[in-house]
Short mmCIF file of C-alpha atoms in Angstrom, two decimals:
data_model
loop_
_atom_site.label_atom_id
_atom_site.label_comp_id
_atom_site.label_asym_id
_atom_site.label_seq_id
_atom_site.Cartn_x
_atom_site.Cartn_y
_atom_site.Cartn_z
CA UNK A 1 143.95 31.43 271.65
CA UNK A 2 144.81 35.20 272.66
CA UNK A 3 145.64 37.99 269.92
CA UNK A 4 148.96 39.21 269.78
CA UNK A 5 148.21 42.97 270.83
CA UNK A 6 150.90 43.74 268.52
CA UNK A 7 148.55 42.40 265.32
CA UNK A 8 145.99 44.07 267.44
CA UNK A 9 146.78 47.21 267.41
CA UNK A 10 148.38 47.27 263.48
CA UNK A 11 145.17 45.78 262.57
CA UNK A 12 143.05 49.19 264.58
CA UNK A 13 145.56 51.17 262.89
CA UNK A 14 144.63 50.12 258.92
CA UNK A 15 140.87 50.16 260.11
CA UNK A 16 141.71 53.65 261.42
CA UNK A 17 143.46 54.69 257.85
CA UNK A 18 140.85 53.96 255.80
CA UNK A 19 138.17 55.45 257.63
CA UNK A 20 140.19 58.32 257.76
CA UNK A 21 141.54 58.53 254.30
CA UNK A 22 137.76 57.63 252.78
CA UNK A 23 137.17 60.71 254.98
CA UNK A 24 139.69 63.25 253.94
CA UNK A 25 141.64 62.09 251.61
CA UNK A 26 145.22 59.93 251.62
CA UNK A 27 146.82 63.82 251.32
CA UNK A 28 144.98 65.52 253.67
CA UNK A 29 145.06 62.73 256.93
CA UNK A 30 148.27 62.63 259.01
CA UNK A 31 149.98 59.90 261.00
CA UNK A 32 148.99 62.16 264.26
CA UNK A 33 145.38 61.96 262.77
CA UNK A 34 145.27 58.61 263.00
CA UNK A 35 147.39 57.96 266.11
CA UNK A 36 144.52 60.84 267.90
CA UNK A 37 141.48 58.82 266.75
CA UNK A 38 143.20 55.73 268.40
CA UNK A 39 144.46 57.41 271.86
CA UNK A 40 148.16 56.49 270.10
CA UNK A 41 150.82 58.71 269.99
CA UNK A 42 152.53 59.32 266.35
CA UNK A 43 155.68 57.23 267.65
CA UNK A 44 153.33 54.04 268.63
CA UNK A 45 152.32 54.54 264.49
CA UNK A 46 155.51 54.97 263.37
CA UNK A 47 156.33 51.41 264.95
CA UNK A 48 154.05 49.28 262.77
CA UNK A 49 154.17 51.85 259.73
CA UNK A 50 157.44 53.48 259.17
CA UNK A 51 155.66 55.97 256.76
CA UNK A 52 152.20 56.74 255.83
CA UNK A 53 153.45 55.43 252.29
CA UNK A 54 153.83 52.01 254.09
CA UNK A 55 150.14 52.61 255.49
CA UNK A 56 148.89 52.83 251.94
CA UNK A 57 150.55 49.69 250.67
CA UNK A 58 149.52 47.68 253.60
CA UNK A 59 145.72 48.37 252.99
CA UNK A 60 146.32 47.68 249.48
CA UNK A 61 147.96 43.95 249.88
CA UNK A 62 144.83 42.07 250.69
CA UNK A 63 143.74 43.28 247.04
CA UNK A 64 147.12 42.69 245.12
CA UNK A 65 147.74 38.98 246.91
CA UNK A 66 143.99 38.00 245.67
CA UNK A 67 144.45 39.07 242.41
CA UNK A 68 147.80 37.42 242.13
CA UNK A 69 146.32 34.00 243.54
CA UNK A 70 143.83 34.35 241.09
CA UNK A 71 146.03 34.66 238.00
CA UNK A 72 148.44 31.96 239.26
CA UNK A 73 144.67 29.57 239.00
CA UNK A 74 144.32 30.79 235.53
CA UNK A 75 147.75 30.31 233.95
CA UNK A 76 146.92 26.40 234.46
CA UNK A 77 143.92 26.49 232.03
CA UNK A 78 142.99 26.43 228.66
CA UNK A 79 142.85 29.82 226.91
CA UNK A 80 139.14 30.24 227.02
CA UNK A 81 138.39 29.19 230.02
CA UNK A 82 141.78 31.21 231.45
CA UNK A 83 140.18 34.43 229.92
CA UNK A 84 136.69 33.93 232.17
CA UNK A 85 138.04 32.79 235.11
CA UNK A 86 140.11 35.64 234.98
CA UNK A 87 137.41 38.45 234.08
CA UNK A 88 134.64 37.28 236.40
CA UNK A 89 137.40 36.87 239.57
CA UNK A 90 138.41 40.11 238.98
CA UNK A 91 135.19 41.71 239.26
CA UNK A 92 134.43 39.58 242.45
CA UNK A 93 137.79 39.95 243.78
CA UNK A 94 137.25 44.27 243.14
CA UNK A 95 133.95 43.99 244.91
CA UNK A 96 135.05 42.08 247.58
CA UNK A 97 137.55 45.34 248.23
CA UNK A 98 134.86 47.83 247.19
CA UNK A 99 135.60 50.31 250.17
CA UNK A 100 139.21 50.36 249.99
CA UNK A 101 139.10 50.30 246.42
CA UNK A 102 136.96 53.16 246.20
CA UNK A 103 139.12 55.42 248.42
CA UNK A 104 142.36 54.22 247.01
CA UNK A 105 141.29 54.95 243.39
CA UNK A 106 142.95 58.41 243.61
CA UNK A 107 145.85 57.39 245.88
CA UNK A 108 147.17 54.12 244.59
CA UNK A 109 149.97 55.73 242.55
CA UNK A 110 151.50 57.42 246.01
CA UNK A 111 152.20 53.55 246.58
CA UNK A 112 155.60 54.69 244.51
CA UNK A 113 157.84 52.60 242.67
CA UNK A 114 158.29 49.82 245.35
CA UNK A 115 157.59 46.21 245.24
CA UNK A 116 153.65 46.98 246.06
CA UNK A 117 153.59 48.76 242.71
CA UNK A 118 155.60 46.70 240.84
CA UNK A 119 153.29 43.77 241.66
CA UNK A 120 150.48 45.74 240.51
CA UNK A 121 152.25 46.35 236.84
CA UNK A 122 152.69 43.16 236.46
CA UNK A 123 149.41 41.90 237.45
CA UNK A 124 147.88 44.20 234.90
CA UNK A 125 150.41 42.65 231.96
CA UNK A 126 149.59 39.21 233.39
CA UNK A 127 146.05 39.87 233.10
CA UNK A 128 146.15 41.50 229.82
CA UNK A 129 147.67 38.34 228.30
CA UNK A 130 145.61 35.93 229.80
CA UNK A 131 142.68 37.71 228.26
CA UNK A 132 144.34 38.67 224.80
CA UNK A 133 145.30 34.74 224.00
CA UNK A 134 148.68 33.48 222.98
CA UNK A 135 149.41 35.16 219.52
CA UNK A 136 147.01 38.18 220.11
CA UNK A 137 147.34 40.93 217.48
CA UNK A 138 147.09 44.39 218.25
CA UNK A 139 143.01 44.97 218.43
CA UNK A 140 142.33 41.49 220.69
CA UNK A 141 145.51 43.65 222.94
CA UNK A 142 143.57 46.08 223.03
CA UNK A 143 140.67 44.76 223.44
CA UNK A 144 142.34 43.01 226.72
CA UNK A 145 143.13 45.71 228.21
CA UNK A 146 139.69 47.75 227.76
CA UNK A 147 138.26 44.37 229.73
CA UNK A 148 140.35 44.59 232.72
CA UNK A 149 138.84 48.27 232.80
CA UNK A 150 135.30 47.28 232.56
CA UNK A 151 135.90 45.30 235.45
CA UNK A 152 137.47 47.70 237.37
CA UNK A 153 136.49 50.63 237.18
CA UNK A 154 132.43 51.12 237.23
CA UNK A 155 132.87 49.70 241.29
CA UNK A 156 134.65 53.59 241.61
CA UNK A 157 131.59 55.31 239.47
CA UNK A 158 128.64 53.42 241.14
CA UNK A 159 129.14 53.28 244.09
CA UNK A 160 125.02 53.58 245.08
CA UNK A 161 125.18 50.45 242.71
CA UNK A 162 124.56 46.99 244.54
CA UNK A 163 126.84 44.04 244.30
CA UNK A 164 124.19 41.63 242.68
CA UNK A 165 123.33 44.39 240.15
CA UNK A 166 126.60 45.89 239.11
CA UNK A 167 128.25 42.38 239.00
CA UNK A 168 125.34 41.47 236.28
CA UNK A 169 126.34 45.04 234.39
CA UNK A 170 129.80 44.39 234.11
CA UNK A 171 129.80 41.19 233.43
CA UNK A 172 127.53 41.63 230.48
CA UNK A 173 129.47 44.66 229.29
CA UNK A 174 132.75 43.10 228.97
CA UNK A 175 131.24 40.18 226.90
CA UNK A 176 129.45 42.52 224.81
CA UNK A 177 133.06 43.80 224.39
CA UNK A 178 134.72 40.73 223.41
CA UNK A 179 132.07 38.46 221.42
CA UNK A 180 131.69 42.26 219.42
CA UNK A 181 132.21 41.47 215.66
CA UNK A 182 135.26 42.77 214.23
CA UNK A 183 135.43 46.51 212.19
CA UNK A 184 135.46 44.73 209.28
CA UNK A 185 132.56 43.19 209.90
CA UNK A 186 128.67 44.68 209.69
CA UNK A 187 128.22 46.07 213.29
CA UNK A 188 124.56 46.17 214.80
CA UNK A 189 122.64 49.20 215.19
CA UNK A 190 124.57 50.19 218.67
CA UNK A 191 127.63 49.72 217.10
CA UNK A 192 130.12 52.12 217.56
CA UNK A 193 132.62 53.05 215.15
CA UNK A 194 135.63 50.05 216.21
CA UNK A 195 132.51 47.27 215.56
CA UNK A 196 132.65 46.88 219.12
CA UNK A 197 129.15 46.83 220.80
CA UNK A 198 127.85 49.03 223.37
CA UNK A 199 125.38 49.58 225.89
CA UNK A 200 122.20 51.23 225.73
CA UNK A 201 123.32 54.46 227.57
CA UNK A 202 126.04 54.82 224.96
CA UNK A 203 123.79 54.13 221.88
CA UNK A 204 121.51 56.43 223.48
CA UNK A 205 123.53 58.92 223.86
CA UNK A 206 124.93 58.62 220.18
CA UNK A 207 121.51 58.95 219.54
CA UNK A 208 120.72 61.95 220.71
CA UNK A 209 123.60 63.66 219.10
CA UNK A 210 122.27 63.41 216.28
CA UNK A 211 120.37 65.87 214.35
CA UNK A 212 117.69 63.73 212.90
CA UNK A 213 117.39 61.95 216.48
CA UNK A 214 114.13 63.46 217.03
CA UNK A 215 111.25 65.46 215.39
CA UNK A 216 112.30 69.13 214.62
CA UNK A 217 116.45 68.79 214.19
CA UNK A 218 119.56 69.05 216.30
CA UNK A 219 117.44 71.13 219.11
CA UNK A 220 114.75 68.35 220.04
CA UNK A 221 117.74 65.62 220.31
CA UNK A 222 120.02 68.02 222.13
CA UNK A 223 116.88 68.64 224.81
CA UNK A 224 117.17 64.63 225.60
CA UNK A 225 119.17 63.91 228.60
CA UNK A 226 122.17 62.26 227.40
CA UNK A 227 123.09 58.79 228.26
CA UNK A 228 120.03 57.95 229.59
CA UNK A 229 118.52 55.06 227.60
CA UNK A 230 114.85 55.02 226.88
CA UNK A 231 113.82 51.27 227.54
CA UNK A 232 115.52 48.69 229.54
CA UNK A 233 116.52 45.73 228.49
CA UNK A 234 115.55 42.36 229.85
CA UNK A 235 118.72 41.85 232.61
CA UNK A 236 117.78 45.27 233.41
CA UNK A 237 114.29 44.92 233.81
CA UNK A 238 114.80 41.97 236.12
CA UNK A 239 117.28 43.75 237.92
CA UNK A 240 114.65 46.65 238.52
CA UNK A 241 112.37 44.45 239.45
CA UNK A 242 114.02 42.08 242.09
CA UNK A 243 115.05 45.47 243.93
CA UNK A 244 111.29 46.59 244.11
CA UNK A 245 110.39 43.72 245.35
CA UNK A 246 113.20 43.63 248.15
CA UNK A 247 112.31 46.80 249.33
CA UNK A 248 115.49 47.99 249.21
CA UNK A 249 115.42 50.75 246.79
CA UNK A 250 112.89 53.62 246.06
CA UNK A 251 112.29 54.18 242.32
CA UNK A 252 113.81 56.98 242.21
CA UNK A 253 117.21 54.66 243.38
CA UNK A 254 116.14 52.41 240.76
CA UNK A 255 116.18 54.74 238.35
CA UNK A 256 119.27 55.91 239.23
CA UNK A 257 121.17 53.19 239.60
CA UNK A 258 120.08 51.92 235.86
CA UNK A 259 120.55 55.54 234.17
CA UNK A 260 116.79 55.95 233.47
CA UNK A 261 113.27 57.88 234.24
CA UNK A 262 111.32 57.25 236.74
CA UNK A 263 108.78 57.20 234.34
CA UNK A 264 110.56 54.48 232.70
CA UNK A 265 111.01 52.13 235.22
CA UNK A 266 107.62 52.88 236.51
CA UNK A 267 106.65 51.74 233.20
CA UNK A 268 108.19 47.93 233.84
CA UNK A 269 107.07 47.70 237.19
CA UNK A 270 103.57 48.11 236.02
CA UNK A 271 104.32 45.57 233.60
CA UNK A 272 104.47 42.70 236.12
#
Protein backbone atom coordinates (compact mmCIF):
# COMPACT_ATOMS: atom_id res chain seq x y z
CA UNK A 1 0.00 0.00 0.00
CA UNK A 2 1.50 3.53 -1.12
CA UNK A 3 1.77 6.61 1.41
CA UNK A 4 -0.34 9.40 0.82
CA UNK A 5 2.49 12.08 0.01
CA UNK A 6 0.24 14.38 1.68
CA UNK A 7 0.82 12.36 5.30
CA UNK A 8 4.23 12.20 3.84
CA UNK A 9 5.26 15.28 3.74
CA UNK A 10 3.20 16.59 7.21
CA UNK A 11 4.86 13.74 8.80
CA UNK A 12 8.82 15.30 7.36
CA UNK A 13 7.48 18.48 8.48
CA UNK A 14 6.89 17.53 12.53
CA UNK A 15 10.24 15.47 12.22
CA UNK A 16 11.68 18.71 10.81
CA UNK A 17 10.09 20.90 13.91
CA UNK A 18 11.43 19.13 16.48
CA UNK A 19 14.79 18.79 15.33
CA UNK A 20 14.69 22.27 14.79
CA UNK A 21 13.00 23.52 17.86
CA UNK A 22 15.34 20.94 20.18
CA UNK A 23 17.90 23.00 18.22
CA UNK A 24 16.98 26.58 18.69
CA UNK A 25 14.30 26.87 20.51
CA UNK A 26 10.20 26.91 19.66
CA UNK A 27 10.90 31.07 19.65
CA UNK A 28 13.79 31.29 17.80
CA UNK A 29 12.88 28.62 14.57
CA UNK A 30 10.60 30.00 11.82
CA UNK A 31 8.13 28.37 9.45
CA UNK A 32 10.80 29.41 6.53
CA UNK A 33 13.36 27.52 8.80
CA UNK A 34 11.71 24.60 8.54
CA UNK A 35 10.23 24.82 5.03
CA UNK A 36 14.49 25.57 3.97
CA UNK A 37 15.68 22.39 5.74
CA UNK A 38 12.94 20.50 3.70
CA UNK A 39 13.49 22.21 0.08
CA UNK A 40 9.61 23.55 0.95
CA UNK A 41 8.59 26.84 0.49
CA UNK A 42 6.79 28.64 3.66
CA UNK A 43 3.34 28.38 1.65
CA UNK A 44 3.76 24.35 1.17
CA UNK A 45 4.04 24.68 5.45
CA UNK A 46 1.43 26.84 5.82
CA UNK A 47 -0.83 24.09 4.05
CA UNK A 48 -0.53 21.33 6.65
CA UNK A 49 0.14 23.90 9.63
CA UNK A 50 -1.79 27.04 9.45
CA UNK A 51 0.52 28.48 12.24
CA UNK A 52 3.60 27.42 13.95
CA UNK A 53 1.16 27.35 17.08
CA UNK A 54 -0.61 24.46 15.20
CA UNK A 55 3.01 22.88 14.67
CA UNK A 56 3.46 22.80 18.41
CA UNK A 57 0.17 21.15 19.23
CA UNK A 58 0.52 18.60 16.58
CA UNK A 59 3.89 17.26 18.04
CA UNK A 60 2.33 17.37 21.31
CA UNK A 61 -0.93 15.03 20.50
CA UNK A 62 0.80 11.71 20.38
CA UNK A 63 1.62 12.56 24.20
CA UNK A 64 -1.85 14.04 25.31
CA UNK A 65 -3.99 11.03 23.36
CA UNK A 66 -1.68 8.37 25.40
CA UNK A 67 -2.13 9.87 28.49
CA UNK A 68 -5.82 10.26 27.99
CA UNK A 69 -6.15 6.44 26.89
CA UNK A 70 -4.40 5.70 29.85
CA UNK A 71 -6.66 7.44 32.37
CA UNK A 72 -9.83 6.29 30.55
CA UNK A 73 -8.06 2.32 31.62
CA UNK A 74 -7.82 3.55 35.10
CA UNK A 75 -11.20 5.11 35.86
CA UNK A 76 -12.51 1.32 35.49
CA UNK A 77 -10.47 0.08 38.54
CA UNK A 78 -10.41 -0.09 42.03
CA UNK A 79 -8.83 2.89 43.81
CA UNK A 80 -5.53 1.29 44.55
CA UNK A 81 -4.88 -0.32 41.78
CA UNK A 82 -6.30 3.01 39.65
CA UNK A 83 -3.58 5.06 41.56
CA UNK A 84 -0.53 2.57 40.14
CA UNK A 85 -1.66 1.99 36.96
CA UNK A 86 -1.87 5.51 36.66
CA UNK A 87 1.68 6.56 38.19
CA UNK A 88 3.78 3.87 36.53
CA UNK A 89 1.92 4.63 32.82
CA UNK A 90 2.71 7.96 33.21
CA UNK A 91 6.26 7.60 33.69
CA UNK A 92 6.38 5.05 30.71
CA UNK A 93 4.09 6.99 28.67
CA UNK A 94 6.71 10.43 29.48
CA UNK A 95 9.62 8.26 28.49
CA UNK A 96 8.23 6.94 25.62
CA UNK A 97 8.04 10.93 24.48
CA UNK A 98 11.37 11.74 26.13
CA UNK A 99 12.68 13.90 23.09
CA UNK A 100 9.71 15.85 22.45
CA UNK A 101 9.06 16.14 25.96
CA UNK A 102 12.30 17.45 26.70
CA UNK A 103 12.17 20.25 24.08
CA UNK A 104 8.59 21.09 24.71
CA UNK A 105 9.14 21.54 28.49
CA UNK A 106 9.67 25.31 27.96
CA UNK A 107 7.19 25.71 25.07
CA UNK A 108 4.11 23.78 25.98
CA UNK A 109 2.25 26.83 27.36
CA UNK A 110 2.59 28.69 23.68
CA UNK A 111 0.06 25.72 22.90
CA UNK A 112 -2.54 28.69 24.17
CA UNK A 113 -5.86 28.29 25.42
CA UNK A 114 -7.18 25.88 22.67
CA UNK A 115 -8.56 22.48 22.88
CA UNK A 116 -4.74 20.98 22.98
CA UNK A 117 -4.41 22.81 26.29
CA UNK A 118 -7.53 22.32 27.62
CA UNK A 119 -7.04 18.55 27.30
CA UNK A 120 -3.90 18.87 29.08
CA UNK A 121 -5.76 20.71 32.27
CA UNK A 122 -7.90 18.28 32.50
CA UNK A 123 -5.68 15.39 32.25
CA UNK A 124 -3.70 16.81 35.11
CA UNK A 125 -7.19 17.15 37.39
CA UNK A 126 -8.07 13.65 36.13
CA UNK A 127 -4.86 12.40 37.21
CA UNK A 128 -4.73 14.18 40.41
CA UNK A 129 -7.97 12.46 41.50
CA UNK A 130 -7.26 9.18 40.47
CA UNK A 131 -4.21 9.32 42.65
CA UNK A 132 -5.75 11.37 45.67
CA UNK A 133 -8.79 8.65 46.17
CA UNK A 134 -12.44 9.45 46.39
CA UNK A 135 -12.83 11.63 49.62
CA UNK A 136 -9.13 12.86 49.62
CA UNK A 137 -8.46 15.64 52.16
CA UNK A 138 -6.25 18.35 51.51
CA UNK A 139 -2.55 16.69 52.26
CA UNK A 140 -3.40 13.15 50.16
CA UNK A 141 -4.42 16.40 47.29
CA UNK A 142 -1.50 17.43 47.68
CA UNK A 143 0.25 14.75 47.91
CA UNK A 144 -1.40 13.79 44.31
CA UNK A 145 -0.32 16.33 42.72
CA UNK A 146 3.51 16.30 43.97
CA UNK A 147 3.28 12.48 42.32
CA UNK A 148 2.27 13.44 38.94
CA UNK A 149 5.49 15.75 39.26
CA UNK A 150 7.83 13.09 40.27
CA UNK A 151 6.84 11.42 37.29
CA UNK A 152 7.21 14.06 35.10
CA UNK A 153 9.55 16.04 35.55
CA UNK A 154 13.15 14.32 36.43
CA UNK A 155 12.84 12.93 32.35
CA UNK A 156 13.52 17.11 31.70
CA UNK A 157 16.53 17.19 34.50
CA UNK A 158 18.27 13.87 33.51
CA UNK A 159 18.38 13.69 30.51
CA UNK A 160 22.12 11.68 30.48
CA UNK A 161 19.85 9.37 32.71
CA UNK A 162 18.87 5.93 31.01
CA UNK A 163 15.37 4.65 30.69
CA UNK A 164 15.94 1.40 32.83
CA UNK A 165 17.62 3.56 35.53
CA UNK A 166 15.53 6.65 35.83
CA UNK A 167 12.27 4.56 35.51
CA UNK A 168 13.64 2.57 38.80
CA UNK A 169 14.35 6.30 40.47
CA UNK A 170 11.11 7.60 39.95
CA UNK A 171 9.26 4.97 40.58
CA UNK A 172 10.78 4.47 43.96
CA UNK A 173 10.57 8.17 44.73
CA UNK A 174 6.97 8.60 44.28
CA UNK A 175 6.24 5.58 46.59
CA UNK A 176 8.55 6.84 49.07
CA UNK A 177 6.19 9.85 48.69
CA UNK A 178 2.99 8.23 49.22
CA UNK A 179 3.55 5.15 51.72
CA UNK A 180 5.51 8.37 53.81
CA UNK A 181 3.91 8.38 57.34
CA UNK A 182 1.81 11.23 58.07
CA UNK A 183 3.26 14.70 60.08
CA UNK A 184 1.71 13.52 62.88
CA UNK A 185 3.40 10.64 62.90
CA UNK A 186 7.35 9.88 64.01
CA UNK A 187 9.18 10.43 60.63
CA UNK A 188 12.53 8.44 59.97
CA UNK A 189 15.81 9.96 60.07
CA UNK A 190 15.44 11.43 56.26
CA UNK A 191 12.37 12.81 57.09
CA UNK A 192 11.69 16.08 56.12
CA UNK A 193 9.65 18.44 57.92
CA UNK A 194 5.78 17.36 56.17
CA UNK A 195 6.74 13.45 57.46
CA UNK A 196 7.12 12.81 53.95
CA UNK A 197 10.31 10.76 53.11
CA UNK A 198 13.05 11.66 50.93
CA UNK A 199 15.88 10.56 49.04
CA UNK A 200 19.34 10.31 49.93
CA UNK A 201 20.51 13.43 47.94
CA UNK A 202 17.95 15.43 49.88
CA UNK A 203 18.82 14.01 53.37
CA UNK A 204 22.24 14.58 52.37
CA UNK A 205 21.98 17.71 51.58
CA UNK A 206 19.95 18.58 54.84
CA UNK A 207 22.80 17.14 56.23
CA UNK A 208 25.29 19.14 55.33
CA UNK A 209 23.51 22.26 56.27
CA UNK A 210 23.91 21.66 59.31
CA UNK A 211 26.41 22.95 61.66
CA UNK A 212 27.19 19.90 63.64
CA UNK A 213 27.19 17.85 60.19
CA UNK A 214 30.78 17.37 60.42
CA UNK A 215 33.89 17.72 62.69
CA UNK A 216 34.84 21.45 63.26
CA UNK A 217 31.16 23.38 62.74
CA UNK A 218 29.17 25.01 59.98
CA UNK A 219 32.57 25.35 57.76
CA UNK A 220 33.48 21.50 57.41
CA UNK A 221 29.62 20.72 56.43
CA UNK A 222 29.39 23.75 54.18
CA UNK A 223 32.83 22.34 52.29
CA UNK A 224 30.61 19.02 51.40
CA UNK A 225 29.18 19.13 48.02
CA UNK A 226 25.59 19.44 48.48
CA UNK A 227 23.15 16.89 47.38
CA UNK A 228 25.48 14.43 46.77
CA UNK A 229 24.78 11.41 49.00
CA UNK A 230 27.64 9.54 50.53
CA UNK A 231 26.61 5.77 50.06
CA UNK A 232 24.23 4.25 47.69
CA UNK A 233 21.62 2.39 48.44
CA UNK A 234 20.89 -1.12 47.28
CA UNK A 235 18.56 -0.18 43.88
CA UNK A 236 21.32 2.13 43.36
CA UNK A 237 24.07 -0.04 43.75
CA UNK A 238 22.54 -2.52 41.34
CA UNK A 239 21.81 0.09 39.06
CA UNK A 240 25.63 1.11 39.10
CA UNK A 241 26.52 -2.05 38.68
CA UNK A 242 24.42 -3.47 35.70
CA UNK A 243 25.75 -0.27 33.72
CA UNK A 244 29.47 -1.31 34.41
CA UNK A 245 28.93 -4.34 33.37
CA UNK A 246 27.12 -3.25 30.00
CA UNK A 247 29.78 -1.16 29.10
CA UNK A 248 27.78 1.53 28.52
CA UNK A 249 28.83 4.09 30.93
CA UNK A 250 32.30 5.27 32.26
CA UNK A 251 32.35 5.83 36.05
CA UNK A 252 32.58 9.00 35.85
CA UNK A 253 28.77 8.69 33.92
CA UNK A 254 27.93 6.52 36.68
CA UNK A 255 28.67 8.77 39.05
CA UNK A 256 26.92 11.27 37.52
CA UNK A 257 23.98 9.93 36.69
CA UNK A 258 23.46 8.69 40.55
CA UNK A 259 24.67 12.18 42.15
CA UNK A 260 27.84 10.64 43.68
CA UNK A 261 31.92 10.34 43.75
CA UNK A 262 33.68 8.52 41.75
CA UNK A 263 35.27 7.40 44.66
CA UNK A 264 32.03 6.21 45.81
CA UNK A 265 30.91 4.19 43.22
CA UNK A 266 34.35 2.91 42.74
CA UNK A 267 33.88 1.80 46.16
CA UNK A 268 30.70 -0.69 45.14
CA UNK A 269 32.17 -1.83 42.13
CA UNK A 270 35.03 -3.19 44.05
CA UNK A 271 32.57 -4.68 46.21
CA UNK A 272 31.42 -7.30 43.68
Amino acid sequence: MTADPADDTRTRILRAALDLFAEHGYQRTSLRQIGERLRLTKTAILYHFPTKENLLAALVEPLVVDLEALLDTAQTQPTERARWTVLEGWVDIMLAHRRPLGMLFHDIALIGRGDTYHRLIVIAMRANDLIAGPDAGRRERVRAVQAVASCSDPIVFFTDVSDEVLRADMLDGVRRLLTAPTADAAGPPDADPTGAAVGPAAAALAHASRPDAAPGGGAAARRRRPGRPPALGREQVEAARRMHAAGTHSVDAIAATLGVSRATVYRHLDGQ
